[in-house]
Amino acid sequence: MSIFGNILSLLFDSKQTKTPVTTRQLKAQKNKATWDKMAANPVTTQTEVIVEDIQNETDSIRTLFLTPSLAPSDTAQKPVSQHFHPGQFITCEFEVNGKKLKRAYSITSAEQETNTNGKLQISVKKEINGVVSNYIHDDLQVGDRFLIQGPSGDFVLPDSAERIVMIAGGVGITPFISQLRSQPENTESPGPEILLVYCCETPEDTAFRNELNRMARSNARLTVKYIYNHGQDAKRLSPEKLRLILDDWCSDPIQLEQNSTRFLLCGPAGLMEMAQESLSQQQVITERGIPPENILREAFFTAGQQNHERPQSEQPIHFRRTNKTVTALPGQSILDAALQGGLEMQYSCQVGGCGHCKIKVHKGDVYSDEPNCLSSNELNAGYRLACLSYAASPLEIDA
Ligand code: FES
């Protein structure tokens, strides 16, 4: 059904029920249909969005409110919960100084919010040498457009957990704010007990602080603890401090070791390493330590940067599983060459962070940008990321 058909059916329904349909509702419905279409095929659908509003959360973090700019070509409806799962990210493509640059950002809106006003939010920190984040903070204006793709990622709340401990550092709060905004505020509704340990430089540097305080006041199941690195009573999070916070929150440490309690970590690498190590070791936080499968991490990743000259000649790439050969043009990634050659490829972030485009190189030389999310074991076993890798000789790929 076209968007016009969708609007007509809404008007028709409104006549039947005598309920007036406002322009705003129609717009939200149209936006929802576009998000539905995108969520139905997150890997291949690129959607153009308009920046409807910009809001500063702190001096260095700002939120963009986005709505789709295109009418959807069909209106396959899904419940709103299937738009995205709170904690997922989208990949954004900006044109900065004539170059197309992609970055992945966590969605910060609540899932129900996307349904009611049709807007999707992302919150971006201005990084000192961040080309894209500086562009977003200094140049991007309300009314500007860019492409997004996704949602992607599996940093989502486990369905079965009775207790959830979130440990956030700085802008690592972004997936958690979406998850918290998506929780029912009514404590009669089923839902987990949640502890948020939020580490920031100073109170002024704490994004969403007022909103988090309001949530904690109105939701008895939510506890928020702030840890500041600077200022009065500043104390970085340490294993001992984490243990005291957890002891205070959960009177029976045995419960922390059970599958009904899950730990989610998102923040700078040092904070996540410290938290993961102290949680999983014996006799640091709990007697036996938290089972590794109950600790979920969302790594911050820097988009892969070019660290080699791009290969200057065309190269054939043979894909073993499909028995197809494509040609990589000079400067073309293996992923782009495969897609241009008509191959079905798994991919999402295209900046080296999600691992969806992992391929195994059987023969030939490949240059790969760094950093990327592959482990040293995967690299040693011949795995590469197709989005950040370039053929320097004829290749044979297991994909
Ligand atoms: S598409 Fe995400 S790492 Fe390549």
CSV table of C-alpha atoms and ligand atoms in Angstrom, one decimal:
chain,number,residue,atom,x,y,z
A,1,MET,CA,0.0,0.0,0.0
A,2,SER,CA,1.4,3.5,-0.8
A,3,ILE,CA,1.7,6.2,1.8
A,4,PHE,CA,-1.4,7.8,0.2
A,5,GLY,CA,-3.3,4.6,0.7
A,6,ASN,CA,-2.2,4.5,4.2
A,7,ILE,CA,-3.4,8.1,4.9
A,8,LEU,CA,-6.7,7.3,3.2
A,9,SER,CA,-7.3,4.3,5.3
A,10,LEU,CA,-6.6,6.3,8.4
A,11,LEU,CA,-9.1,8.9,7.3
A,12,PHE,CA,-11.6,6.3,6.5
A,13,ASP,CA,-11.1,4.7,9.9
A,14,SER,CA,-11.4,8.0,11.5
A,15,LYS,CA,-14.8,8.5,9.9
A,16,GLN,CA,-16.0,5.2,11.1
A,17,THR,CA,-14.9,5.8,14.6
A,18,LYS,CA,-15.7,9.6,14.6
A,19,THR,CA,-12.2,10.2,16.0
A,20,PRO,CA,-10.5,13.2,14.4
A,21,VAL,CA,-7.0,12.5,13.0
A,22,THR,CA,-4.6,15.4,13.3
A,23,THR,CA,-1.9,16.3,10.9
A,24,ARG,CA,0.6,15.4,13.6
A,25,GLN,CA,-0.9,11.9,14.0
A,26,LEU,CA,-0.7,11.4,10.3
A,27,LYS,CA,2.9,12.5,10.2
A,28,ALA,CA,3.8,10.2,13.2
A,29,GLN,CA,2.0,7.3,11.4
A,30,LYS,CA,4.0,8.0,8.2
A,31,ASN,CA,7.3,8.2,10.2
A,32,LYS,CA,6.4,4.9,11.9
A,33,ALA,CA,5.9,3.2,8.6
A,34,THR,CA,9.3,4.3,7.4
A,35,TRP,CA,11.0,3.1,10.6
A,36,ASP,CA,9.1,-0.2,10.3
A,37,LYS,CA,10.4,-0.7,6.8
A,38,MET,CA,13.9,0.1,7.9
A,39,ALA,CA,13.7,-2.3,10.9
A,40,ALA,CA,12.4,-5.0,8.7
A,41,ASN,CA,15.6,-5.0,6.7
A,42,PRO,CA,18.2,-3.2,8.8
A,43,VAL,CA,21.2,-4.5,6.9
A,44,THR,CA,20.4,-3.1,3.4
A,45,THR,CA,18.0,-0.2,3.9
A,46,GLN,CA,19.4,3.3,4.0
A,47,THR,CA,16.9,5.9,5.1
A,48,GLU,CA,17.3,9.7,4.6
A,49,VAL,CA,16.5,11.6,7.8
A,50,ILE,CA,15.9,15.3,8.6
A,51,VAL,CA,17.3,16.9,11.7
A,52,GLU,CA,14.1,18.2,13.3
A,53,ASP,CA,15.7,19.5,16.4
A,54,ILE,CA,19.0,19.7,18.3
A,55,GLN,CA,19.3,19.8,22.1
A,56,ASN,CA,22.5,20.2,24.1
A,57,GLU,CA,22.7,17.7,27.0
A,58,THR,CA,26.1,19.0,28.3
A,59,ASP,CA,28.8,21.2,26.8
A,60,SER,CA,30.1,18.2,24.9
A,61,ILE,CA,27.1,16.0,24.3
A,62,ARG,CA,24.1,16.9,22.0
A,63,THR,CA,21.0,15.1,21.0
A,64,LEU,CA,19.7,15.0,17.4
A,65,PHE,CA,16.0,14.4,16.9
A,66,LEU,CA,15.5,12.7,13.5
A,67,THR,CA,12.5,12.0,11.3
A,68,PRO,CA,12.5,10.1,8.0
A,69,SER,CA,12.4,12.4,5.0
A,70,LEU,CA,11.1,9.9,2.5
A,71,ALA,CA,7.6,8.4,2.2
A,72,PRO,CA,7.8,4.7,2.7
A,73,SER,CA,7.1,2.6,-0.4
A,74,ASP,CA,5.0,0.2,1.6
A,75,THR,CA,3.4,0.1,5.0
A,76,ALA,CA,4.0,-3.3,6.4
A,77,GLN,CA,3.1,-2.7,9.9
A,78,LYS,CA,4.8,-4.1,13.0
A,79,PRO,CA,4.4,-3.4,16.7
A,80,VAL,CA,6.5,-0.5,17.8
A,81,SER,CA,8.8,-2.8,19.8
A,82,GLN,CA,10.1,-4.2,16.6
A,83,HIS,CA,11.3,-0.7,15.4
A,84,PHE,CA,14.5,-1.2,17.4
A,85,HIS,CA,15.5,-2.8,20.7
A,86,PRO,CA,16.6,-0.3,23.2
A,87,GLY,CA,20.4,-0.5,23.3
A,88,GLN,CA,20.9,-0.9,19.6
A,89,PHE,CA,22.7,1.6,17.3
A,90,ILE,CA,22.3,3.1,13.9
A,91,THR,CA,25.0,3.8,11.3
A,92,CYS,CA,24.9,7.4,10.0
A,93,GLU,CA,26.5,8.6,6.8
A,94,PHE,CA,27.5,12.3,6.7
A,95,GLU,CA,29.2,14.3,4.0
A,96,VAL,CA,32.0,16.3,5.5
A,97,ASN,CA,34.3,18.4,3.4
A,98,GLY,CA,33.2,16.4,0.3
A,99,LYS,CA,33.9,13.0,1.9
A,100,LYS,CA,31.3,10.5,2.9
A,101,LEU,CA,32.0,9.4,6.5
A,102,LYS,CA,30.1,6.8,8.5
A,103,ARG,CA,29.8,6.6,12.2
A,104,ALA,CA,27.6,4.4,14.5
A,105,TYR,CA,25.6,6.0,17.3
A,106,SER,CA,23.4,4.4,20.0
A,107,ILE,CA,19.7,5.3,19.7
A,108,THR,CA,18.7,7.2,22.8
A,109,SER,CA,15.0,7.5,22.4
A,110,ALA,CA,12.5,5.2,24.1
A,111,GLU,CA,10.9,2.6,21.8
A,112,GLN,CA,7.4,3.9,22.6
A,113,GLU,CA,8.5,7.5,21.8
A,114,THR,CA,9.2,6.5,18.2
A,115,ASN,CA,5.6,5.4,17.9
A,116,THR,CA,4.0,8.4,19.4
A,117,ASN,CA,6.0,11.2,17.7
A,118,GLY,CA,7.8,9.3,15.0
A,119,LYS,CA,11.2,10.8,16.1
A,120,LEU,CA,14.4,8.9,16.6
A,121,GLN,CA,17.1,10.3,18.8
A,122,ILE,CA,20.9,9.9,18.9
A,123,SER,CA,23.2,11.6,21.3
A,124,VAL,CA,26.8,12.4,20.2
A,125,LYS,CA,29.8,13.5,22.2
A,126,LYS,CA,32.2,16.0,20.7
A,127,GLU,CA,35.6,14.2,20.5
A,128,ILE,CA,38.8,16.3,20.4
A,129,ASN,CA,39.9,15.0,17.0
A,130,GLY,CA,36.6,13.6,15.9
A,131,VAL,CA,36.0,14.8,12.3
A,132,VAL,CA,32.3,13.7,12.3
A,133,SER,CA,31.5,14.6,16.0
A,134,ASN,CA,33.0,18.1,15.4
A,135,TYR,CA,30.9,18.5,12.3
A,136,ILE,CA,27.8,17.4,14.2
A,137,HIS,CA,28.5,19.9,17.0
A,138,ASP,CA,29.7,22.8,14.9
A,139,ASP,CA,28.1,22.7,11.5
A,140,LEU,CA,25.0,20.4,11.4
A,141,GLN,CA,21.8,22.5,11.5
A,142,VAL,CA,18.1,21.8,12.0
A,143,GLY,CA,16.7,20.9,8.6
A,144,ASP,CA,19.9,19.2,7.4
A,145,ARG,CA,19.6,15.7,6.0
A,146,PHE,CA,21.8,12.6,6.1
A,147,LEU,CA,21.5,8.8,5.6
A,148,ILE,CA,21.0,6.2,8.4
A,149,GLN,CA,21.1,2.5,8.4
A,150,GLY,CA,20.2,-0.1,11.0
A,151,PRO,CA,19.2,-0.7,13.7
A,152,SER,CA,22.0,-3.1,14.7
A,153,GLY,CA,23.6,-4.5,17.8
A,154,ASP,CA,22.8,-7.0,20.5
A,155,PHE,CA,23.5,-4.9,23.6
A,156,VAL,CA,19.9,-5.3,24.7
A,157,LEU,CA,18.2,-6.1,28.0
A,158,PRO,CA,17.9,-9.8,28.6
A,159,ASP,CA,14.2,-10.8,28.8
A,160,SER,CA,14.5,-13.1,31.8
A,161,ALA,CA,16.6,-11.0,34.1
A,162,GLU,CA,15.2,-10.1,37.5
A,163,ARG,CA,18.1,-7.7,38.3
A,164,ILE,CA,20.2,-5.7,36.0
A,165,VAL,CA,23.3,-3.8,36.9
A,166,MET,CA,24.3,-1.1,34.3
A,167,ILE,CA,27.8,0.4,34.5
A,168,ALA,CA,28.2,3.4,32.3
A,169,GLY,CA,31.1,5.7,31.7
A,170,GLY,CA,30.5,9.2,30.1
A,171,VAL,CA,28.8,9.0,26.8
A,172,GLY,CA,28.5,5.2,27.5
A,173,ILE,CA,25.2,6.2,29.1
A,174,THR,CA,23.5,6.4,25.6
A,175,PRO,CA,22.3,2.8,25.2
A,176,PHE,CA,21.2,2.7,28.8
A,177,ILE,CA,19.1,5.9,28.6
A,178,SER,CA,17.1,4.3,25.8
A,179,GLN,CA,16.7,1.2,27.9
A,180,LEU,CA,15.6,3.1,31.0
A,181,ARG,CA,13.3,5.4,29.0
A,182,SER,CA,11.6,2.3,27.7
A,183,GLN,CA,10.9,0.8,31.1
A,184,PRO,CA,7.4,1.1,32.4
A,185,GLU,CA,7.3,3.8,35.2
A,186,ASN,CA,4.4,2.0,36.8
A,187,THR,CA,5.9,-0.3,39.3
A,188,GLU,CA,2.9,-2.6,39.2
A,189,SER,CA,4.0,-3.7,35.7
A,190,PRO,CA,6.5,-6.5,35.6
A,191,GLY,CA,10.1,-5.5,35.2
A,192,PRO,CA,13.6,-6.0,36.6
A,193,GLU,CA,15.2,-4.2,39.5
A,194,ILE,CA,17.8,-1.9,37.9
A,195,LEU,CA,21.0,-0.4,39.4
A,196,LEU,CA,22.7,2.2,37.2
A,197,VAL,CA,26.3,3.1,38.2
A,198,TYR,CA,27.1,6.2,36.2
A,199,CYS,CA,30.7,7.4,36.1
A,200,CYS,CA,31.4,11.0,34.9
A,201,GLU,CA,34.0,13.7,35.2
A,202,THR,CA,31.9,16.2,37.1
A,203,PRO,CA,28.2,16.7,37.9
A,204,GLU,CA,28.0,19.3,35.1
A,205,ASP,CA,29.4,16.8,32.7
A,206,THR,CA,26.6,14.3,33.5
A,207,ALA,CA,24.2,13.9,30.5
A,208,PHE,CA,20.5,13.2,31.4
A,209,ARG,CA,21.1,13.7,35.1
A,210,ASN,CA,17.9,15.5,35.8
A,211,GLU,CA,15.9,13.0,33.9
A,212,LEU,CA,17.6,10.1,35.6
A,213,ASN,CA,16.9,11.6,39.0
A,214,ARG,CA,13.2,12.0,38.0
A,215,MET,CA,13.1,8.4,36.8
A,216,ALA,CA,14.6,7.1,40.1
A,217,ARG,CA,12.1,9.1,42.1
A,218,SER,CA,9.1,7.8,40.3
A,219,ASN,CA,10.3,4.2,39.7
A,220,ALA,CA,11.0,2.3,42.9
A,221,ARG,CA,12.8,-0.4,41.0
A,222,LEU,CA,15.5,2.0,39.7
A,223,THR,CA,18.6,3.0,41.7
A,224,VAL,CA,21.1,5.5,40.3
A,225,LYS,CA,24.6,6.0,41.8
A,226,TYR,CA,26.8,8.7,40.4
A,227,ILE,CA,30.6,8.5,40.6
A,228,TYR,CA,32.6,11.6,39.8
A,229,ASN,CA,36.3,11.7,38.8
A,230,HIS,CA,36.7,15.4,39.8
A,231,GLY,CA,35.3,17.9,42.2
A,232,GLN,CA,34.3,17.6,45.9
A,233,ASP,CA,34.3,13.9,47.2
A,234,ALA,CA,35.6,12.8,43.8
A,235,LYS,CA,36.6,9.1,43.7
A,236,ARG,CA,37.0,7.0,40.6
A,237,LEU,CA,35.2,3.7,40.5
A,238,SER,CA,37.4,1.0,42.0
A,239,PRO,CA,36.7,-2.7,42.7
A,240,GLU,CA,36.2,-1.9,46.4
A,241,LYS,CA,33.8,1.0,45.6
A,242,LEU,CA,31.8,-1.2,43.2
A,243,ARG,CA,31.6,-4.0,45.8
A,244,LEU,CA,30.2,-1.5,48.4
A,245,ILE,CA,27.6,-0.2,45.9
A,246,LEU,CA,26.5,-3.7,45.1
A,247,ASP,CA,26.4,-4.8,48.7
A,248,ASP,CA,24.2,-1.8,49.5
A,249,TRP,CA,21.9,-2.6,46.5
A,250,CYS,CA,21.6,-6.3,46.9
A,251,SER,CA,21.5,-7.8,50.4
A,252,ASP,CA,22.2,-11.3,49.2
A,253,PRO,CA,25.5,-11.5,47.2
A,254,ILE,CA,24.6,-15.0,46.0
A,255,GLN,CA,21.8,-13.5,43.9
A,256,LEU,CA,24.5,-11.5,42.0
A,257,GLU,CA,26.1,-14.7,40.8
A,258,GLN,CA,22.9,-16.2,39.6
A,259,ASN,CA,21.5,-16.1,36.0
A,260,SER,CA,18.7,-13.9,37.1
A,261,THR,CA,21.2,-11.0,37.5
A,262,ARG,CA,22.9,-9.5,34.4
A,263,PHE,CA,25.6,-6.9,34.2
A,264,LEU,CA,25.8,-4.5,31.2
A,265,LEU,CA,28.9,-2.4,30.7
A,266,CYS,CA,29.4,0.5,28.4
A,267,GLY,CA,32.1,3.2,28.6
A,268,PRO,CA,35.8,3.8,28.1
A,269,ALA,CA,38.0,0.7,27.8
A,270,GLY,CA,39.7,1.2,31.2
A,271,LEU,CA,36.5,1.4,33.1
A,272,MET,CA,35.1,-1.7,31.3
A,273,GLU,CA,38.3,-3.7,31.9
A,274,MET,CA,38.3,-2.8,35.6
A,275,ALA,CA,34.6,-3.6,36.0
A,276,GLN,CA,34.7,-6.9,34.1
A,277,GLU,CA,37.9,-8.1,35.9
A,278,SER,CA,36.7,-7.3,39.4
A,279,LEU,CA,33.2,-8.8,38.7
A,280,SER,CA,34.4,-12.0,37.2
A,281,GLN,CA,37.3,-12.8,39.7
A,282,GLN,CA,36.6,-14.8,42.8
A,283,GLN,CA,36.5,-13.0,46.1
A,284,VAL,CA,36.6,-9.5,44.7
A,285,ILE,CA,33.0,-8.5,44.4
A,286,THR,CA,31.4,-11.9,45.3
A,287,GLU,CA,32.8,-15.2,46.6
A,288,ARG,CA,32.7,-17.2,43.3
A,289,GLY,CA,32.7,-14.3,40.8
A,290,ILE,CA,30.0,-13.4,38.2
A,291,PRO,CA,29.8,-16.0,35.4
A,292,PRO,CA,31.3,-14.4,32.2
A,293,GLU,CA,28.1,-15.1,30.2
A,294,ASN,CA,26.2,-12.8,32.6
A,295,ILE,CA,28.4,-9.8,31.7
A,296,LEU,CA,27.6,-8.1,28.5
A,297,ARG,CA,29.8,-5.3,27.1
A,298,GLU,CA,29.3,-2.7,24.5
A,299,ALA,CA,32.7,-1.5,23.3
A,300,PHE,CA,33.2,2.1,22.2
A,301,PHE,CA,35.0,1.9,19.0
A,302,THR,CA,36.8,4.4,16.9
A,303,ALA,CA,36.0,4.1,13.2
A,304,GLY,CA,38.7,2.3,11.3
A,305,GLN,CA,41.3,4.6,9.8
A,306,GLN,CA,43.3,4.2,6.7
A,307,ASN,CA,46.7,2.9,7.6
A,308,HIS,CA,48.0,1.7,4.2
A,309,GLU,CA,48.0,3.2,0.8
A,310,ARG,CA,45.0,1.8,-1.0
A,311,PRO,CA,45.8,-0.8,-3.6
A,312,GLN,CA,46.2,0.9,-7.0
A,313,SER,CA,45.1,-1.9,-9.3
A,314,GLU,CA,41.9,-3.9,-9.9
A,315,GLN,CA,41.9,-7.3,-8.3
A,316,PRO,CA,39.6,-10.4,-8.7
A,317,ILE,CA,38.0,-11.7,-5.6
A,318,HIS,CA,36.6,-15.2,-5.6
A,319,PHE,CA,33.9,-16.1,-3.1
A,320,ARG,CA,34.0,-19.8,-2.4
A,321,ARG,CA,30.6,-20.5,-1.0
A,322,THR,CA,28.7,-18.8,-3.8
A,323,ASN,CA,31.4,-19.7,-6.4
A,324,LYS,CA,31.3,-16.1,-7.8
A,325,THR,CA,34.1,-13.8,-8.7
A,326,VAL,CA,33.9,-10.0,-8.6
A,327,THR,CA,36.4,-7.3,-9.4
A,328,ALA,CA,37.6,-4.9,-6.7
A,329,LEU,CA,38.3,-1.5,-8.2
A,330,PRO,CA,41.3,0.6,-6.9
A,331,GLY,CA,40.3,2.0,-3.5
A,332,GLN,CA,37.1,-0.2,-3.2
A,333,SER,CA,36.6,-2.2,-0.1
A,334,ILE,CA,35.9,-6.0,-0.4
A,335,LEU,CA,32.4,-5.3,0.9
A,336,ASP,CA,31.7,-2.6,-1.7
A,337,ALA,CA,33.1,-4.8,-4.5
A,338,ALA,CA,31.0,-7.7,-3.4
A,339,LEU,CA,27.8,-5.6,-3.2
A,340,GLN,CA,28.5,-4.0,-6.5
A,341,GLY,CA,29.0,-7.5,-7.9
A,342,GLY,CA,25.5,-8.5,-6.8
A,343,LEU,CA,26.6,-10.7,-3.8
A,344,GLU,CA,24.5,-10.9,-0.7
A,345,MET,CA,26.7,-9.8,2.2
A,346,GLN,CA,26.0,-9.3,5.9
A,347,TYR,CA,27.1,-5.9,7.1
A,348,SER,CA,25.9,-3.1,9.3
A,349,CYS,CA,28.1,-0.4,10.8
A,350,GLN,CA,30.7,-0.3,8.0
A,351,VAL,CA,33.2,1.3,10.4
A,352,GLY,CA,34.7,-1.8,11.9
A,353,GLY,CA,32.7,-2.0,15.1
A,354,CYS,CA,30.0,-4.6,14.7
A,355,GLY,CA,31.7,-7.6,13.1
A,356,HIS,CA,28.8,-8.5,10.9
A,357,CYS,CA,30.9,-8.4,7.7
A,358,LYS,CA,33.6,-10.8,9.0
A,359,ILE,CA,35.1,-12.9,6.2
A,360,LYS,CA,37.8,-15.5,6.1
A,361,VAL,CA,40.6,-14.9,3.6
A,362,HIS,CA,42.0,-18.2,2.2
A,363,LYS,CA,44.4,-16.9,-0.3
A,364,GLY,CA,45.9,-13.5,-1.2
A,365,ASP,CA,47.0,-10.3,0.4
A,366,VAL,CA,44.6,-7.9,2.2
A,367,TYR,CA,45.2,-4.5,3.7
A,368,SER,CA,42.9,-3.7,6.6
A,369,ASP,CA,42.2,-0.4,8.3
A,370,GLU,CA,42.6,-0.2,12.1
A,371,PRO,CA,41.3,-0.2,14.7
A,372,ASN,CA,38.6,-2.9,14.2
A,373,CYS,CA,36.7,-5.2,16.5
A,374,LEU,CA,38.4,-8.5,15.6
A,375,SER,CA,40.4,-10.3,18.3
A,376,SER,CA,44.0,-11.3,17.7
A,377,ASN,CA,42.9,-14.9,17.5
A,378,GLU,CA,40.4,-14.1,14.7
A,379,LEU,CA,43.1,-12.1,12.9
A,380,ASN,CA,45.6,-14.9,13.2
A,381,ALA,CA,43.0,-17.4,11.9
A,382,GLY,CA,42.7,-15.3,8.7
A,383,TYR,CA,39.5,-13.4,9.5
A,384,ARG,CA,39.1,-9.8,8.3
A,385,LEU,CA,36.3,-7.3,8.1
A,386,ALA,CA,35.1,-6.8,4.6
A,387,CYS,CA,34.1,-3.2,5.2
A,388,LEU,CA,37.6,-2.2,6.2
A,389,SER,CA,39.7,-4.5,3.9
A,390,TYR,CA,41.1,-4.0,0.5
A,391,ALA,CA,42.5,-6.6,-2.0
A,392,ALA,CA,46.2,-6.1,-2.6
A,393,SER,CA,46.3,-9.3,-4.8
A,394,PRO,CA,43.8,-11.8,-6.3
A,395,LEU,CA,41.8,-13.1,-3.3
A,396,GLU,CA,39.9,-16.2,-2.3
A,397,ILE,CA,37.3,-15.6,0.3
A,398,ASP,CA,35.2,-18.0,2.4
A,399,ALA,CA,31.9,-16.2,2.1
B,1,FES,S1,29.9,-3.8,8.8
B,1,FES,FE1,30.3,-3.6,10.9
B,1,FES,S2,32.4,-4.3,11.1
B,1,FES,FE2,32.0,-4.3,9.0
